Amino acid sequence: MTKINKAACIGGGVIGGAWAARFVLAGIDTNMFDPHPEAQRIIGEVMANAERAYAMLTMAPLPPKGKLTFCKTIEEAVDGADWIQESVPERIELKRNVITQIDAAADPKALIGSSTSGIMPTELQRDMKHPERMFVAHPYNPVYLLPLAELVGGEKTSKATLEEAKAKLAPIGMKGVILKKEIEAFVGDRLLEAVWREGLWLIKDDICDTETLDDVIRYSFGMRWAQMGMFETYRIAGGEAGMRHFIAQFGPCLSWPWTKLMDVVDLTDELVDKIASQSDAQSGAYGFRELERIRDENLVGIMQTLKGSNGGQGWGAGKLLSEFEEHLWKNAPKPEAKASNEPIKLLDAKVHPSWVDYNGHMTEHRYSQCFADSADALLRLIGVDMDYVAEGHSYYTVENHVRMLDEAKLGEALYVKAQILPGDGKKLHTFMWLYRASDDMLLATGEHLMLHVSSKEGKSVPPLAAVLAKLQPLIDAHAGLALPEGAGRHVGQKKG
Ligand SMILES: NC(=O)C1=CN([C@@H]2O[C@H](COP(=O)(O)OP(=O)(O)OC[C@H]3O[C@@H](n4cnc5c(N)ncnc54)[C@H](O)[C@@H]3O)[C@@H](O)[C@H]2O)C=CC1
Ligand SMILES: C[N+](C)(C)CC(=O)CC(=O)[O-]
């Protein structure tokens, strides 16, 4: 798979900082140029939020982080980069000058994407020597979580550039959509601006305040849009008669006086004050980074839910997340199973904020998650990886029993050890201990039974020889260990 080897970000504000986080967390060394005197602090804060979000987003093995280097000039930043992302303020002269400067200094084959929200690429590539490699890669805030980039070519952009850009975005978990033609504001911002324009009128005309307007979106069509967009949603809204019926019924409304259409509200000082004070009343209790974190938690939750949709195949951004995780698993170094007569260490994790419940400590199902993730880690040790699963073999969990013995608090580091109990490999029976890392305090135990299955035949079968060859030495090495205290317990059994 074609990939970005080294990235450069020119401009590190809201968008450039988040592009850098996306690259670095995908393992790509990234150079940053931004003359802002506090660029390092600001980008550091964006990185911290991005890392927090990724810890919630996925248990798949992220590669070691790329190195983030702050550079003093554009020339220094683009040196050796094969993807350069321009994210300077939305002023055409500034952007054109910066892009022309990048073009002069960069490897002629390096791709140059602009984050512009609406300027046509033809305008931006006007003075370049190698304009064929320049395009718009319009992302959505926060770039490290929202996976879309609209890819728009200008008159001089080559088709191959857009295809290469799309291919290079996939391994960093992004979906590049190539627009057929260039147009100001592309697709997303044309839609967003239309809605925003209407929103401003509704506030100005005192139909509602900012909070009510946001409620209307987030309790209704905002949730629909997140998973099906506009046309798929309206197909369903047409009932059994579908899209044609929907258009016949609601199409004529478009010419009723329902909207202000293209009239743009005059953003007087009075209106700006009104919107700003309503917004303060709505959200002023939260700090900026705090609101970002809440937004990220919500986005992660939506994406994770979408990952399980459509019978587990995933849907929309959730399907993309699933594909990204598959890519991460495929590219993770293959762990080696080392047989020894000691329990195997399988998991290092931290109690994440989203794991903490109303009791102020790690919630019940996260204990189970620690054991389930440890079981997955054991399977990878014996060669049950994505290729093995794709070939139609796997282990399914058929029974487990978790004992919660002590609390785990926010941010505490945890680890799991596992003992393999006697079995033939078709049955994989384990006993695990979850510990707090700081003082090796035992927090929980889990007993787990998995069956090896042929997913094609839908029945339990012995594992393939290659897997058994790795598993058997582990079973043999643990055969001499005493049966762990608590193994075979039933629910409610008295201690001792
Ligand atoms: N904020 C948003 O929601 C979105 C913004 N965009 C686009 O991303 C671009 C950047 O926007 P934001 O990040 O929001 O702006 P911002 O104001 O947060 O960041 C711009 C950064 O560029 C830096 N800068 C200024 N001149 C520079 C130069 N000559 N060389 C290098 N850096 C320079 C500034 O110091 C600042 O840190 C714009 O084109 C915008 O349209 C795209 C999608 C969403
Ligand atoms: C407001 N904006 C035009 C800069 C927004 C975008 O370009 C995309 C987004 O993230 O909403």
XYZ file of C-alpha atoms and ligand atoms in Angstrom:
551
model
C 0.000 0.000 0.000
C 1.373 3.423 -0.947
C 1.981 5.554 2.108
C 3.216 8.898 3.351
C 6.821 8.556 4.496
C 7.388 12.036 5.831
C 4.940 14.901 6.185
C 5.294 18.654 6.476
C 2.641 20.953 7.897
C 2.840 24.615 6.955
C 0.581 26.408 9.409
C -0.199 24.746 12.738
C -3.413 26.368 13.973
C -6.723 24.588 14.534
C -6.392 22.601 11.326
C -2.626 22.365 10.744
C -2.060 21.249 14.352
C -4.673 18.532 13.986
C -3.236 17.366 10.638
C 0.117 17.054 12.432
C -1.546 14.967 15.165
C -3.144 12.706 12.520
C 0.249 12.161 10.839
C 2.260 11.686 14.041
C -0.232 9.215 15.530
C -0.093 7.241 12.282
C 3.655 6.883 12.847
C 4.771 9.503 10.308
C 7.673 11.859 11.091
C 6.297 15.362 10.619
C 7.935 18.756 10.215
C 6.006 21.826 11.289
C 6.480 25.457 10.288
C 4.336 28.104 11.976
C 5.724 31.531 12.924
C 3.273 31.934 15.814
C 5.349 32.582 18.976
C 3.306 30.013 20.919
C 3.030 27.418 18.171
C 4.760 24.688 20.208
C 2.437 25.110 23.197
C -0.702 25.247 21.047
C 0.240 22.216 18.961
C 1.275 20.382 22.143
C -2.227 20.861 23.516
C -3.809 19.630 20.284
C -1.508 16.572 20.352
C -2.526 15.818 23.944
C -6.228 15.901 23.089
C -5.629 13.823 19.969
C -3.751 11.150 21.917
C -6.523 11.078 24.489
C -9.088 10.617 21.717
C -7.127 7.783 20.053
C -6.845 5.975 23.379
C -10.649 5.892 23.425
C -11.057 5.274 19.712
C -9.211 2.035 19.246
C -7.453 -0.853 20.951
C -5.715 -1.690 17.675
C -1.918 -1.347 17.873
C -1.003 2.142 16.745
C 2.517 2.332 15.340
C 5.197 4.104 17.386
C 4.482 7.826 17.170
C 6.220 9.788 14.427
C 8.649 12.527 15.441
C 7.299 16.084 15.402
C 9.975 18.644 14.518
C 9.448 22.401 14.656
C 11.274 24.161 11.832
C 12.357 27.757 11.361
C 11.550 28.108 7.658
C 9.262 26.621 5.037
C 12.340 25.373 3.179
C 13.583 23.467 6.230
C 10.100 22.045 6.891
C 9.487 20.640 3.407
C 12.925 19.058 3.140
C 12.465 15.308 2.530
C 8.667 15.450 2.882
C 6.514 13.539 0.388
C 3.197 15.051 1.636
C 3.063 18.763 2.415
C -0.122 20.179 3.878
C -0.682 23.937 3.754
C -3.028 25.236 6.495
C -2.319 28.968 6.700
C -5.125 31.533 7.128
C -7.822 31.751 4.457
C -6.364 34.630 2.422
C -5.774 33.951 -1.228
C -2.576 36.031 -1.632
C -0.997 34.554 1.496
C -1.910 31.007 0.502
C -0.698 31.430 -3.074
C 2.633 32.860 -1.886
C 3.137 30.103 0.671
C 2.268 27.379 -1.849
C 4.613 28.888 -4.440
C 7.370 28.946 -1.812
C 6.678 25.316 -0.896
C 6.758 24.371 -4.578
C 10.156 25.991 -5.070
C 11.727 24.192 -2.111
C 10.065 20.766 -2.111
C 10.947 17.609 -3.979
C 9.120 18.006 -7.344
C 7.338 14.684 -6.722
C 6.058 15.622 -3.257
C 2.297 16.057 -3.048
C 1.079 19.474 -1.898
C -2.383 19.642 -0.361
C -4.132 22.816 0.723
C -6.612 22.828 3.608
C -8.507 25.770 2.138
C -12.215 25.718 2.917
C -13.281 27.184 -0.371
C -10.615 28.668 -2.655
C -10.352 26.967 -6.048
C -7.075 25.088 -6.521
C -6.615 26.699 -9.949
C -6.226 30.015 -8.112
C -3.679 28.581 -5.695
C -1.478 26.746 -8.212
C -1.208 29.728 -10.601
C 2.462 30.562 -9.940
C 3.826 27.073 -9.309
C 6.572 25.378 -11.303
C 5.095 21.930 -10.677
C 1.368 22.618 -10.347
C 0.401 19.086 -11.406
C 1.099 17.819 -7.849
C -0.990 20.472 -6.076
C -4.609 19.952 -4.980
C -7.051 20.859 -2.252
C -7.266 18.352 0.596
C -10.118 19.917 2.540
C -10.451 18.295 5.970
C -13.004 18.640 8.749
C -12.348 19.755 12.288
C -10.995 17.813 14.242
C -8.784 16.388 11.493
C -7.338 13.716 13.799
C -10.816 12.174 14.266
C -13.049 13.131 11.326
C -11.717 11.021 8.493
C -12.835 12.902 5.371
C -10.703 14.967 3.019
C -12.329 16.399 -0.101
C -9.731 16.088 -2.861
C -10.124 18.764 -5.509
C -7.869 19.264 -8.492
C -7.298 22.534 -10.342
C -6.863 23.023 -14.088
C -3.226 21.934 -13.873
C -3.555 19.105 -11.339
C -2.907 15.670 -12.795
C -5.465 12.895 -12.291
C -2.689 10.672 -10.987
C -2.001 13.169 -8.195
C -5.564 12.904 -6.900
C -5.500 9.105 -7.072
C -2.138 9.015 -5.287
C -3.423 11.378 -2.592
C -6.489 9.201 -2.044
C -4.342 6.077 -1.757
C -1.955 7.760 0.691
C -4.762 8.899 2.988
C -6.136 5.373 3.500
C -3.295 4.103 5.736
C -3.749 7.077 8.053
C -7.418 6.187 8.470
C -8.783 8.874 6.134
C -11.235 8.699 3.277
C -10.288 10.875 0.336
C -13.220 11.680 -1.915
C -12.288 13.049 -5.325
C -14.640 15.710 -6.675
C -15.402 15.532 -10.384
C -14.898 19.287 -10.895
C -13.559 22.190 -8.893
C -16.057 24.567 -7.372
C -15.733 27.217 -4.643
C -16.317 25.767 -1.155
C -16.405 22.235 -2.630
C -19.274 20.015 -1.415
C -19.197 20.117 2.370
C -18.842 23.844 2.869
C -21.503 24.633 0.268
C -23.910 22.606 2.370
C -22.650 23.961 5.681
C -22.729 27.569 4.530
C -26.339 27.212 3.398
C -27.348 25.865 6.813
C -25.249 28.475 8.651
C -26.773 31.287 6.571
C -30.257 30.138 7.576
C -29.141 29.758 11.188
C -27.922 33.351 11.310
C -31.290 34.592 10.007
C -33.170 32.546 12.605
C -31.104 34.126 15.398
C -31.299 37.639 13.944
C -35.075 37.411 13.522
C -35.420 36.144 17.129
C -37.059 32.892 16.087
C -34.787 31.048 18.531
C -31.470 31.430 20.354
C -28.214 29.602 19.592
C -28.916 26.841 22.107
C -32.378 26.066 20.708
C -31.002 26.030 17.184
C -28.245 23.610 18.212
C -30.797 21.443 20.034
C -32.888 21.215 16.883
C -29.868 19.887 15.022
C -28.387 17.551 17.629
C -31.621 15.933 18.768
C -32.781 15.241 15.223
C -31.303 15.419 11.757
C -27.713 15.862 12.992
C -27.792 12.282 14.242
C -29.318 11.103 10.967
C -26.675 12.898 8.919
C -23.868 11.316 10.930
C -24.792 7.898 9.705
C -26.676 8.173 6.404
C -26.167 11.661 5.059
C -28.959 13.354 3.131
C -30.052 11.195 0.226
C -30.024 7.826 1.937
C -32.024 9.389 4.790
C -34.588 10.837 2.374
C -34.871 7.560 0.508
C -36.192 6.050 3.736
C -38.394 9.100 4.361
C -40.161 8.346 1.074
C -41.565 5.183 2.671
C -42.055 2.083 0.568
C -42.427 4.254 -2.530
C -38.889 5.558 -1.971
C -37.049 8.510 -3.453
C -39.456 9.376 -6.276
C -42.336 9.642 -3.852
C -40.232 11.722 -1.442
C -39.321 14.210 -4.192
C -42.909 14.380 -5.458
C -44.180 15.143 -1.957
C -41.524 17.505 -0.606
C -39.854 18.897 -3.755
C -42.516 21.567 -4.317
C -41.921 22.926 -0.763
C -38.535 24.155 -1.934
C -40.202 26.974 -3.834
C -42.495 27.890 -0.943
C -41.209 30.766 1.170
C -39.561 28.449 3.700
C -36.059 29.773 3.437
C -34.186 33.026 2.998
C -32.281 31.288 0.199
C -29.235 33.262 -0.884
C -29.822 36.441 1.156
C -26.861 36.858 3.451
C -27.543 38.357 6.823
C -25.707 41.591 7.582
C -23.259 40.714 10.372
C -23.601 44.002 12.257
C -21.825 44.524 15.588
C -25.206 44.183 17.241
C -25.871 40.768 15.685
C -22.349 39.530 16.444
C -22.780 40.630 20.098
C -26.129 38.873 20.262
C -24.733 35.608 18.902
C -21.593 35.777 21.048
C -23.510 36.412 24.270
C -26.036 33.653 23.519
C -23.129 31.344 22.804
C -21.479 32.347 26.122
C -24.728 31.591 27.943
C -24.956 28.231 26.174
C -21.374 26.985 26.481
C -19.339 29.534 28.448
C -19.152 27.234 31.468
C -16.688 25.057 29.553
C -13.141 25.970 28.574
C -12.138 25.663 24.912
C -9.986 22.531 25.305
C -12.635 21.034 27.613
C -15.281 21.480 24.914
C -12.892 19.902 22.413
C -12.524 16.876 24.688
C -16.293 16.514 25.096
C -16.707 16.787 21.334
C -14.016 14.127 20.828
C -15.642 11.729 23.299
C -18.953 12.105 21.458
C -17.376 11.594 18.043
C -15.511 8.508 19.258
C -18.760 7.086 20.643
C -20.567 7.652 17.348
C -17.775 6.068 15.325
C -17.548 3.074 17.631
C -21.278 2.511 17.409
C -21.157 2.766 13.629
C -18.352 0.183 13.646
C -20.751 -2.419 15.000
C -23.612 -1.548 12.654
C -24.864 -3.490 9.640
C -24.492 -6.855 11.315
C -20.955 -6.056 12.474
C -19.683 -5.061 9.031
C -19.672 -1.389 10.008
C -21.333 1.602 8.415
C -20.027 4.945 7.132
C -17.256 6.337 9.334
C -17.500 3.175 11.497
C -16.712 0.951 8.518
C -13.708 3.133 7.756
C -12.558 2.839 11.376
C -12.857 -0.922 11.101
C -10.726 -0.919 7.930
C -8.164 1.345 9.606
C -7.943 -1.045 12.557
C -7.535 -4.000 10.217
C -4.652 -2.147 8.572
C -3.099 -1.442 12.003
C -3.339 -5.074 13.054
C -1.839 -6.255 9.750
C 1.093 -3.899 10.103
C 1.752 -4.479 13.802
C 4.907 -6.430 14.589
C 4.057 -10.100 15.111
C 4.558 -10.975 18.805
C 6.517 -14.122 19.662
C 5.100 -16.721 22.036
C 7.792 -17.588 24.598
C 6.990 -20.687 26.619
C 7.884 -20.431 30.297
C 6.406 -21.834 33.480
C 5.125 -18.416 34.547
C 1.855 -16.691 33.687
C 2.119 -14.622 30.485
C 1.885 -10.830 30.624
C -0.646 -9.789 28.008
C -1.960 -6.271 28.476
C -0.800 -2.796 29.418
C -3.656 -0.295 29.645
C -4.684 2.847 31.479
C -8.071 3.610 33.010
C -9.484 6.025 30.513
C -11.982 8.809 31.436
C -14.710 7.091 29.449
C -14.133 3.916 31.540
C -15.117 5.636 34.770
C -18.749 5.470 35.856
C -20.991 7.367 38.295
C -19.295 5.577 41.203
C -16.055 7.339 40.289
C -14.116 4.212 39.304
C -13.735 1.793 36.406
C -17.110 0.513 35.333
C -18.048 -3.141 35.221
C -17.765 -3.924 31.534
C -14.278 -2.405 31.294
C -12.995 -5.189 33.584
C -14.422 -7.629 31.068
C -12.878 -5.601 28.260
C -9.425 -5.884 29.864
C -9.808 -9.672 29.938
C -11.273 -9.847 26.426
C -8.441 -7.692 25.046
C -5.969 -9.925 26.865
C -7.567 -12.992 25.292
C -7.112 -11.327 21.887
C -3.484 -10.614 22.751
C -2.988 -14.296 23.610
C -4.542 -15.294 20.289
C -2.147 -13.046 18.390
C 0.758 -14.679 20.244
C -0.245 -18.047 18.837
C -0.734 -16.756 15.303
C -4.488 -16.131 15.296
C -4.223 -12.862 13.388
C -6.323 -11.091 10.770
C -5.049 -13.369 7.982
C -5.991 -16.472 9.989
C -9.462 -15.029 10.634
C -9.848 -14.016 6.979
C -9.107 -17.637 6.012
C -12.131 -18.729 8.029
C -10.634 -19.796 11.366
C -10.911 -18.174 14.758
C -11.535 -18.657 18.444
C -14.922 -17.689 19.868
C -15.444 -17.051 23.582
C -18.168 -19.300 24.936
C -17.976 -18.665 28.679
C -16.361 -16.307 31.154
C -16.487 -15.411 34.813
C -15.112 -12.131 36.167
C -14.549 -11.333 39.845
C -14.181 -7.647 40.703
C -11.932 -7.499 43.783
C -10.879 -3.862 43.995
C -11.419 -0.488 42.364
C -9.427 0.966 39.482
C -9.301 4.763 39.335
C -8.986 7.200 36.458
C -5.543 7.181 34.827
C -4.211 4.150 36.744
C -1.971 1.838 34.731
C -3.148 -1.780 34.591
C -1.699 -5.048 33.390
C -2.972 -8.592 32.970
C -1.283 -11.961 33.440
C -2.701 -15.223 32.138
C -2.291 -18.907 32.894
C -3.367 -21.459 30.325
C -5.295 -24.274 31.977
C -5.057 -27.845 30.646
C -6.800 -28.367 27.307
C -6.371 -29.653 23.770
C -6.208 -26.343 21.907
C -9.667 -26.815 20.448
C -10.742 -25.673 23.893
C -8.579 -22.793 25.107
C -9.184 -22.336 28.828
C -7.437 -19.489 30.625
C -7.331 -17.868 34.027
C -6.268 -14.219 34.197
C -5.371 -11.670 36.865
C -5.801 -7.911 36.414
C -3.339 -5.836 38.448
C -2.768 -2.167 39.174
C 0.759 -1.416 37.929
C 1.798 1.086 40.621
C 1.590 -1.410 43.530
C 0.801 -4.766 41.830
C -2.545 -4.795 43.629
C -4.867 -7.544 42.347
C -8.046 -5.878 41.065
C -9.916 -8.690 39.350
C -9.707 -12.209 38.039
C -11.247 -13.624 34.895
C -11.760 -17.203 33.776
C -12.274 -17.610 30.086
C -13.186 -20.471 27.771
C -12.724 -20.135 24.027
C -13.491 -22.682 21.326
C -11.602 -22.903 18.069
C -14.074 -22.658 15.180
C -14.279 -22.905 11.459
C -16.393 -19.849 10.710
C -17.148 -21.225 7.245
C -18.489 -24.512 8.591
C -20.030 -22.850 11.644
C -18.675 -25.473 14.039
C -15.891 -26.110 16.488
C -12.802 -27.754 14.940
C -9.160 -28.230 16.065
C -6.833 -25.308 15.313
C -4.611 -25.470 12.246
C -1.194 -27.063 12.773
C 0.705 -23.738 12.699
C -1.379 -22.355 15.557
C -1.229 -25.557 17.571
C 2.553 -25.594 17.129
C 2.698 -22.261 18.982
C -0.017 -23.020 21.510
C 1.060 -26.495 22.635
C 4.397 -25.373 24.156
C 2.488 -22.760 26.201
C -0.035 -25.362 27.401
C 2.842 -27.738 28.291
C 4.801 -24.988 30.089
C 1.806 -24.128 32.270
C 0.823 -27.750 32.915
C 2.990 -27.859 36.052
C 1.465 -24.734 37.604
C -1.007 -25.113 40.456
C -4.665 -24.469 39.659
C -5.185 -20.741 40.424
C -7.232 -19.764 43.481
C -10.689 -18.933 42.165
C -10.558 -21.153 39.059
C -13.862 -22.950 38.586
C -15.700 -20.701 41.079
C -19.384 -20.213 40.633
C -21.193 -16.923 41.097
C -21.870 -16.179 44.769
C -19.498 -18.854 46.081
C -18.145 -17.993 49.544
C -14.487 -16.948 49.805
C -11.871 -19.510 50.786
N -11.061 25.933 11.418
C -11.807 25.123 10.678
O -12.887 24.680 11.101
C -11.346 24.702 9.328
C -10.384 25.401 8.621
N -9.964 24.962 7.399
C -8.960 25.709 6.643
O -7.684 25.496 7.236
C -6.860 26.642 7.029
C -6.339 27.106 8.369
O -7.430 27.453 9.184
P -7.343 27.389 10.785
O -6.415 26.318 11.187
O -8.736 27.381 11.249
O -6.695 28.808 11.084
P -5.848 29.250 12.374
O -5.907 30.713 12.413
O -6.264 28.454 13.561
O -4.374 28.781 11.997
C -3.603 29.382 10.983
C -2.148 29.212 11.383
O -1.341 29.609 10.305
C -0.201 30.257 10.857
N 0.412 31.087 9.821
C 0.116 32.354 9.459
N 0.920 32.713 8.445
C 1.736 31.668 8.174
C 2.768 31.426 7.235
N 3.143 32.362 6.358
N 3.388 30.241 7.233
C 3.037 29.277 8.130
N 2.052 29.453 9.038
C 1.416 30.626 9.046
C -0.744 31.038 12.042
O 0.288 31.356 12.961
C -1.761 30.066 12.596
O -1.210 29.245 13.597
C -7.723 27.649 6.305
O -7.476 27.560 4.935
C -9.139 27.211 6.621
O -10.063 27.581 5.642
C -10.427 23.788 6.860
C -11.362 23.028 7.528
C -11.932 23.459 8.768
C -15.983 27.042 8.892
N -15.231 26.316 7.860
C -15.663 26.815 6.580
C -13.813 26.618 8.051
C -15.545 24.889 8.086
C -14.856 23.903 7.222
O -14.171 24.192 6.280
C -15.073 22.461 7.505
C -15.510 22.066 8.894
O -14.721 21.491 9.632
O -16.653 22.322 9.229
